Tab-separated table of C-alpha atoms in Angstrom:
chain	number	residue	atom	x	y	z
A	1124	MET	CA	-92.958	-14.263	60.157
A	1125	ILE	CA	-92.867	-14.404	56.392
A	1126	ASP	CA	-91.699	-17.801	55.106
A	1127	LEU	CA	-88.766	-16.699	52.956
A	1128	LYS	CA	-88.075	-20.148	51.546
A	1129	ARG	CA	-91.606	-20.568	50.191
A	1130	ILE	CA	-91.592	-17.086	48.701
A	1131	PHE	CA	-88.249	-17.724	47.040
A	1132	ILE	CA	-89.396	-21.043	45.536
A	1133	LEU	CA	-92.612	-19.470	44.241
A	1134	PHE	CA	-90.635	-16.625	42.728
A	1135	MET	CA	-88.213	-18.976	40.991
A	1136	ILE	CA	-91.098	-20.923	39.467
A	1137	LEU	CA	-93.211	-17.985	38.326
A	1138	ALA	CA	-91.082	-14.878	37.972
A	1139	VAL	CA	-87.548	-15.675	36.889
A	1140	PRO	CA	-88.403	-16.695	33.291
A	1141	SER	CA	-90.214	-13.402	32.643
A	1142	LEU	CA	-87.415	-11.365	34.219
A	1143	SER	CA	-84.845	-12.941	31.952
A	1144	LEU	CA	-86.630	-11.659	28.850
A	1145	ALA	CA	-85.892	-7.998	29.589
A	1146	VAL	CA	-82.537	-6.231	29.549
A	1147	GLN	CA	-82.224	-4.525	32.926
A	1148	LYS	CA	-79.668	-2.505	34.827
A	1149	PRO	CA	-77.728	-4.252	37.584
A	1150	VAL	CA	-79.588	-3.958	40.879
A	1151	VAL	CA	-78.270	-3.121	44.333
A	1152	THR	CA	-80.345	-2.845	47.500
A	1153	VAL	CA	-79.920	-0.569	50.510
A	1154	SER	CA	-81.683	-0.320	53.843
A	1155	ILE	CA	-82.675	3.369	53.959
A	1156	LEU	CA	-83.240	6.284	51.583
A	1157	PRO	CA	-80.052	8.256	52.412
A	1158	GLN	CA	-78.011	5.239	51.282
A	1159	LYS	CA	-79.871	5.267	47.965
A	1160	HIS	CA	-78.737	8.843	47.579
A	1161	PHE	CA	-75.123	7.849	48.320
A	1162	VAL	CA	-75.120	5.020	45.780
A	1163	GLU	CA	-76.740	7.131	43.068
A	1164	LYS	CA	-74.294	9.991	43.629
A	1165	ILE	CA	-71.445	7.562	42.905
A	1166	ALA	CA	-73.073	5.327	40.284
A	1167	GLY	CA	-75.207	7.835	38.408
A	1168	ASP	CA	-77.716	5.973	36.229
A	1169	HIS	CA	-75.611	2.819	35.867
A	1170	LEU	CA	-77.506	0.955	38.608
A	1171	GLU	CA	-81.055	0.409	39.785
A	1172	VAL	CA	-81.216	1.015	43.530
A	1173	HIS	CA	-83.913	-0.570	45.699
A	1174	VAL	CA	-84.666	0.584	49.266
A	1175	MET	CA	-85.992	-1.719	51.977
A	1176	VAL	CA	-87.422	0.775	54.489
A	1177	ALA	CA	-90.303	2.543	52.796
A	1178	PRO	CA	-90.752	6.331	53.177
A	1179	GLY	CA	-92.472	7.132	56.459
A	1180	ALA	CA	-91.571	3.793	58.074
A	1181	SER	CA	-89.185	3.326	60.983
A	1182	PRO	CA	-86.021	1.221	60.573
A	1183	ALA	CA	-86.437	0.189	64.218
A	1184	SER	CA	-89.464	-2.003	63.556
A	1185	TYR	CA	-89.681	-2.418	59.789
A	1186	GLU	CA	-90.615	-5.738	58.229
A	1187	PRO	CA	-89.993	-6.161	54.473
A	1188	ASP	CA	-93.066	-7.087	52.479
A	1189	PRO	CA	-93.073	-10.148	50.195
A	1190	SER	CA	-92.570	-8.097	47.023
A	1191	GLN	CA	-89.359	-6.599	48.420
A	1192	ILE	CA	-88.059	-10.027	49.315
A	1193	LEU	CA	-88.822	-11.223	45.796
A	1194	GLN	CA	-86.982	-8.244	44.329
A	1195	LEU	CA	-83.828	-9.275	46.161
A	1196	ALA	CA	-83.508	-12.182	43.719
A	1197	ARG	CA	-82.334	-9.584	41.167
A	1198	SER	CA	-80.036	-7.719	43.515
A	1199	GLN	CA	-76.283	-8.327	43.377
A	1200	VAL	CA	-75.261	-6.276	46.428
A	1201	TYR	CA	-76.970	-5.358	49.691
A	1202	PHE	CA	-75.542	-2.330	51.521
A	1203	SER	CA	-76.526	-2.477	55.196
A	1204	ILE	CA	-75.955	0.356	57.675
A	1205	GLY	CA	-76.667	-1.050	61.148
A	1206	VAL	CA	-80.314	-0.067	61.680
A	1207	PRO	CA	-82.308	-2.336	64.035
A	1208	PHE	CA	-84.478	-4.228	61.531
A	1209	GLU	CA	-81.336	-5.617	59.875
A	1210	ARG	CA	-80.472	-7.748	62.909
A	1211	ALA	CA	-83.590	-9.846	62.482
A	1212	TRP	CA	-83.827	-9.882	58.680
A	1213	LEU	CA	-80.379	-9.862	57.103
A	1214	PRO	CA	-79.341	-13.322	58.370
A	1215	GLN	CA	-82.548	-14.776	56.898
A	1216	LEU	CA	-82.075	-12.946	53.614
A	1217	ALA	CA	-78.456	-14.127	53.412
A	1218	ARG	CA	-79.605	-17.733	53.821
A	1219	THR	CA	-82.326	-17.287	51.201
A	1220	TYR	CA	-79.996	-15.584	48.703
A	1221	PRO	CA	-76.509	-16.990	49.319
A	1222	GLY	CA	-75.177	-15.287	46.173
A	1223	LEU	CA	-76.137	-11.817	47.411
A	1224	LEU	CA	-73.067	-9.832	48.478
A	1225	MET	CA	-73.767	-8.321	51.906
A	1226	VAL	CA	-71.723	-5.193	52.657
A	1227	LYS	CA	-71.783	-3.509	56.087
A	1228	THR	CA	-71.163	0.150	55.316
A	1229	ASP	CA	-70.918	0.935	59.042
A	1230	GLU	CA	-68.145	-1.616	59.585
A	1231	GLY	CA	-65.093	-0.056	61.211
A	1232	LEU	CA	-66.952	2.971	62.538
A	1233	GLU	CA	-66.659	3.799	66.231
A	1234	LYS	CA	-70.281	4.054	67.283
A	1235	ARG	CA	-71.578	6.058	70.211
A	1236	PRO	CA	-74.041	4.534	72.687
A	1237	ILE	CA	-77.608	5.743	72.451
A	1238	ALA	CA	-78.052	6.360	76.177
A	1239	GLY	CA	-81.170	4.988	77.801
A	1240	HIS	CA	-82.240	3.138	74.660
A	1241	HIS	CA	-84.065	-0.181	74.923
A	1242	HIS	CA	-83.741	-2.550	72.014
A	1243	HIS	CA	-86.407	-4.922	70.744
A	1244	ASP	CA	-86.246	-8.606	71.596
A	1245	GLY	CA	-87.979	-9.081	68.236
A	1246	HIS	CA	-88.413	-7.010	65.135
A	1247	GLY	CA	-92.097	-6.149	65.230
A	1248	HIS	CA	-94.302	-3.716	67.105
A	1249	GLY	CA	-95.494	-4.567	70.585
A	1250	LYS	CA	-92.481	-6.653	71.493
A	1251	LYS	CA	-90.967	-6.665	74.940
A	1252	HIS	CA	-88.081	-4.282	75.448
A	1253	LYS	CA	-84.798	-5.130	77.045
A	1254	HIS	CA	-82.738	-2.408	78.724
A	1255	ASP	CA	-79.360	-1.782	77.152
A	1256	THR	CA	-77.714	1.598	77.725
A	1257	SER	CA	-74.763	0.601	75.544
A	1258	PHE	CA	-76.918	0.078	72.437
A	1259	PRO	CA	-74.956	1.612	69.550
A	1260	ASP	CA	-76.492	4.618	67.845
A	1261	PRO	CA	-77.204	3.552	64.224
A	1262	HIS	CA	-77.669	7.069	62.781
A	1263	VAL	CA	-74.191	7.223	61.240
A	1264	TRP	CA	-75.453	8.767	57.983
A	1265	LEU	CA	-76.129	12.090	59.788
A	1266	SER	CA	-72.423	12.824	60.305
A	1267	PRO	CA	-70.529	14.059	57.223
A	1268	GLN	CA	-67.283	12.660	58.614
A	1269	LEU	CA	-68.802	9.199	59.010
A	1270	VAL	CA	-70.431	9.423	55.590
A	1271	LEU	CA	-66.974	9.809	54.025
A	1272	HIS	CA	-66.112	6.356	55.422
A	1273	GLN	CA	-69.361	4.857	54.121
A	1274	ILE	CA	-69.095	6.206	50.582
A	1275	ASN	CA	-65.460	5.146	50.336
A	1276	LEU	CA	-66.570	1.571	51.011
A	1277	ILE	CA	-69.530	1.813	48.625
A	1278	HIS	CA	-67.252	3.151	45.892
A	1279	SER	CA	-64.732	0.316	46.343
A	1280	VAL	CA	-67.415	-2.383	46.261
A	1281	LEU	CA	-69.135	-0.963	43.174
A	1282	LYS	CA	-65.849	-0.759	41.255
A	1283	GLU	CA	-65.015	-4.354	42.097
A	1284	LYS	CA	-68.495	-5.676	41.357
A	1285	PHE	CA	-69.139	-3.675	38.180
A	1286	PRO	CA	-65.673	-2.968	36.697
A	1287	SER	CA	-66.977	-1.854	33.295
A	1288	SER	CA	-68.338	1.327	34.960
A	1289	ALA	CA	-65.318	1.947	37.207
A	1290	ARG	CA	-64.260	5.193	35.530
A	1291	ASP	CA	-67.719	6.736	35.948
A	1292	PHE	CA	-67.829	5.533	39.557
A	1293	ASP	CA	-64.494	7.272	40.203
A	1294	GLU	CA	-65.854	10.526	38.825
A	1295	GLY	CA	-69.066	10.283	40.822
A	1296	TYR	CA	-67.202	9.420	43.994
A	1297	THR	CA	-64.734	12.298	43.649
A	1298	ALA	CA	-67.549	14.800	43.092
A	1299	PHE	CA	-69.546	13.452	46.022
A	1300	VAL	CA	-66.583	13.542	48.414
A	1301	LYS	CA	-66.246	17.237	47.619
A	1302	GLU	CA	-69.970	17.730	48.200
A	1303	VAL	CA	-69.808	15.996	51.595
A	1304	MET	CA	-66.796	18.072	52.672
A	1305	ASP	CA	-68.448	21.281	51.461
A	1306	THR	CA	-71.583	20.342	53.401
A	1307	ASP	CA	-69.546	19.895	56.580
A	1308	THR	CA	-67.880	23.279	56.080
A	1309	GLU	CA	-71.225	24.990	55.495
A	1310	ILE	CA	-72.786	23.415	58.586
A	1311	ARG	CA	-69.841	24.570	60.706
A	1312	SER	CA	-70.353	28.084	59.395
A	1313	ILE	CA	-74.089	28.003	60.108
A	1314	LEU	CA	-73.586	26.703	63.657
A	1315	ALA	CA	-70.584	28.865	64.554
A	1316	GLY	CA	-71.051	30.174	68.083
A	1317	LYS	CA	-73.625	27.529	69.013
A	1318	GLU	CA	-71.078	25.151	70.586
A	1319	GLY	CA	-72.258	23.913	73.970
A	1320	GLY	CA	-75.897	24.547	73.153
A	1321	SER	CA	-78.621	21.915	73.549
A	1322	PHE	CA	-81.835	20.935	71.827
A	1323	PHE	CA	-84.754	18.650	72.709
A	1324	VAL	CA	-85.661	15.887	70.279
A	1325	PHE	CA	-88.260	13.153	70.579
A	1326	HIS	CA	-86.190	10.282	69.154
A	1327	PRO	CA	-82.398	10.556	69.657
A	1328	SER	CA	-81.467	10.471	65.969
A	1329	TRP	CA	-79.108	13.441	65.931
A	1330	GLY	CA	-76.377	12.281	68.320
A	1331	TYR	CA	-73.558	12.071	65.774
A	1332	PHE	CA	-74.572	15.385	64.240
A	1333	ALA	CA	-74.654	17.000	67.678
A	1334	HIS	CA	-71.259	15.523	68.585
A	1335	ASP	CA	-69.663	16.748	65.334
A	1336	TYR	CA	-70.770	20.337	65.904
A	1337	GLY	CA	-70.418	20.633	69.678
A	1338	LEU	CA	-74.106	20.397	70.572
A	1339	GLU	CA	-76.126	18.276	73.017
A	1340	GLN	CA	-79.315	16.463	72.088
A	1341	ILE	CA	-81.776	15.777	74.908
A	1342	PRO	CA	-84.193	12.968	73.981
A	1343	VAL	CA	-87.829	13.036	75.076
A	1344	GLU	CA	-88.275	9.364	74.244
A	1345	VAL	CA	-87.379	7.087	77.170
A	1346	GLY	CA	-86.112	3.632	76.263
A	1347	GLY	CA	-87.795	3.459	72.872
A	1348	ARG	CA	-91.200	4.511	74.215
A	1349	GLU	CA	-93.086	7.662	75.123
A	1350	PRO	CA	-92.337	9.001	78.636
A	1351	THR	CA	-94.540	8.201	81.627
A	1352	PRO	CA	-96.327	11.129	83.334
A	1353	GLY	CA	-93.503	11.327	85.880
A	1354	GLU	CA	-90.830	11.286	83.200
A	1355	LEU	CA	-92.768	13.863	81.210
A	1356	ALA	CA	-92.910	16.174	84.236
A	1357	ARG	CA	-89.135	15.828	84.633
A	1358	MET	CA	-88.599	16.670	80.959
A	1359	ILE	CA	-90.798	19.759	81.286
A	1360	ARG	CA	-88.743	20.954	84.274
A	1361	MET	CA	-85.544	20.388	82.306
A	1362	ALA	CA	-86.953	22.227	79.279
A	1363	ARG	CA	-87.731	25.220	81.494
A	1364	GLU	CA	-84.238	25.132	82.991
A	1365	LYS	CA	-82.709	24.985	79.514
A	1366	ASN	CA	-85.029	27.732	78.256
A	1367	ALA	CA	-85.942	25.412	75.387
A	1368	SER	CA	-87.527	27.082	72.361
A	1369	VAL	CA	-88.064	23.957	70.251
A	1370	VAL	CA	-88.680	20.228	70.386
A	1371	PHE	CA	-87.636	18.407	67.224
A	1372	VAL	CA	-89.792	15.502	66.068
A	1373	GLN	CA	-89.628	13.152	63.099
A	1374	PRO	CA	-92.405	11.758	60.893
A	1375	GLN	CA	-91.806	8.118	61.893
A	1376	PHE	CA	-92.829	8.664	65.543
A	1377	SER	CA	-95.743	10.090	67.496
A	1378	ASP	CA	-95.360	13.751	68.466
A	1379	ARG	CA	-97.845	13.652	71.364
A	1380	ALA	CA	-95.277	13.886	74.178
A	1381	ALA	CA	-93.245	16.485	72.277
A	1382	ASN	CA	-96.362	18.634	71.897
A	1383	ILE	CA	-97.106	18.412	75.628
A	1384	ILE	CA	-93.589	19.570	76.511
A	1385	ALA	CA	-93.629	22.324	73.896
A	1386	GLU	CA	-97.006	23.674	75.070
A	1387	SER	CA	-95.826	23.620	78.702
A	1388	VAL	CA	-92.782	25.783	78.007
A	1389	GLN	CA	-94.158	27.775	75.045
A	1390	ALA	CA	-91.739	26.158	72.615
A	1391	ARG	CA	-92.268	25.196	68.982
A	1392	VAL	CA	-92.490	21.693	67.553
A	1393	VAL	CA	-90.353	21.406	64.426
A	1394	THR	CA	-90.150	18.351	62.167
A	1395	LEU	CA	-86.763	17.046	61.019
A	1396	ASP	CA	-86.639	13.790	59.079
A	1397	PRO	CA	-83.328	11.948	59.568
A	1398	LEU	CA	-84.376	9.517	56.814
A	1399	ALA	CA	-84.927	12.107	54.077
A	1400	GLU	CA	-83.384	11.080	50.773
A	1401	ASN	CA	-81.711	14.365	49.793
A	1402	TRP	CA	-78.856	14.126	52.269
A	1403	ARG	CA	-77.125	17.498	51.811
A	1404	GLU	CA	-80.367	19.487	51.702
A	1405	ASN	CA	-81.631	17.687	54.806
A	1406	LEU	CA	-78.507	18.287	56.913
A	1407	LEU	CA	-78.418	21.967	55.954
A	1408	LYS	CA	-82.110	22.229	56.886
A	1409	ALA	CA	-81.310	20.698	60.287
A	1410	ALA	CA	-78.357	23.040	60.786
A	1411	ARG	CA	-80.465	26.112	60.013
A	1412	ALA	CA	-83.208	24.932	62.389
A	1413	MET	CA	-80.654	24.435	65.142
A	1414	GLU	CA	-79.059	27.806	64.425
A	1415	GLU	CA	-82.455	29.401	65.073
A	1416	HIS	CA	-83.447	27.400	68.138
A	1417	VAL	CA	-80.430	25.958	69.957
A	1418	ARG	CA	-79.830	27.648	73.312
């Protein structure tokens, strides 16, 4: 575990004087790349937005590096979203930086359970897993309807924290609300007639998306790990019964089990990244992939 107190003290001794010499934009920090997109859509170039989970990393097991922790000394707001690494790290960061405003953008959302998921007892790789079928699905940024709630909260906080830019924030927010609603309408058009269809996915990231558009996701992953040979055989039988033509994977996880299932039923393996930064483009890409493959 990184000693946050020692890092903070070292930073205050060595870094703060040099930082004060430069005129810089106000800084806010978010957990994942889609949130960066949300903040920038509202704030334009008024703010500098830092992201904790690096591209290609998983929010389930991420550990911030020392440079990211040091950067938080400049940040005025932290927008969390409910991903697993936050449970271990945000309380420590709040104690280290008591002046940092912590905002839960998922607060007030009714979350769905991520069935069969096992959560980590710790925050690193190789930790023991504890069964918890009621574990809430954190992927709330993949539902346009839930994103409207999140950006409303982000907009309100930014206006209160940085009132001199409030008018620009209002304009950015209004334009982005329209974009989110237009995205939802376009996805519904793309997926018209696919209601009741199902798709296989390695990690169950697309539950809210599937729920919004009347689809069913079937996860290959079992309890946060790859399936055993017996579980894999069961998944292959199910894929045959469902006449599956695709297994969706994401860059943050191994695709070995997905490839085995796909080869067994002559399906394709298609990559969808739920953590891609360009939110609208990514959801439309997912919708088009599901239009082609959902049965």
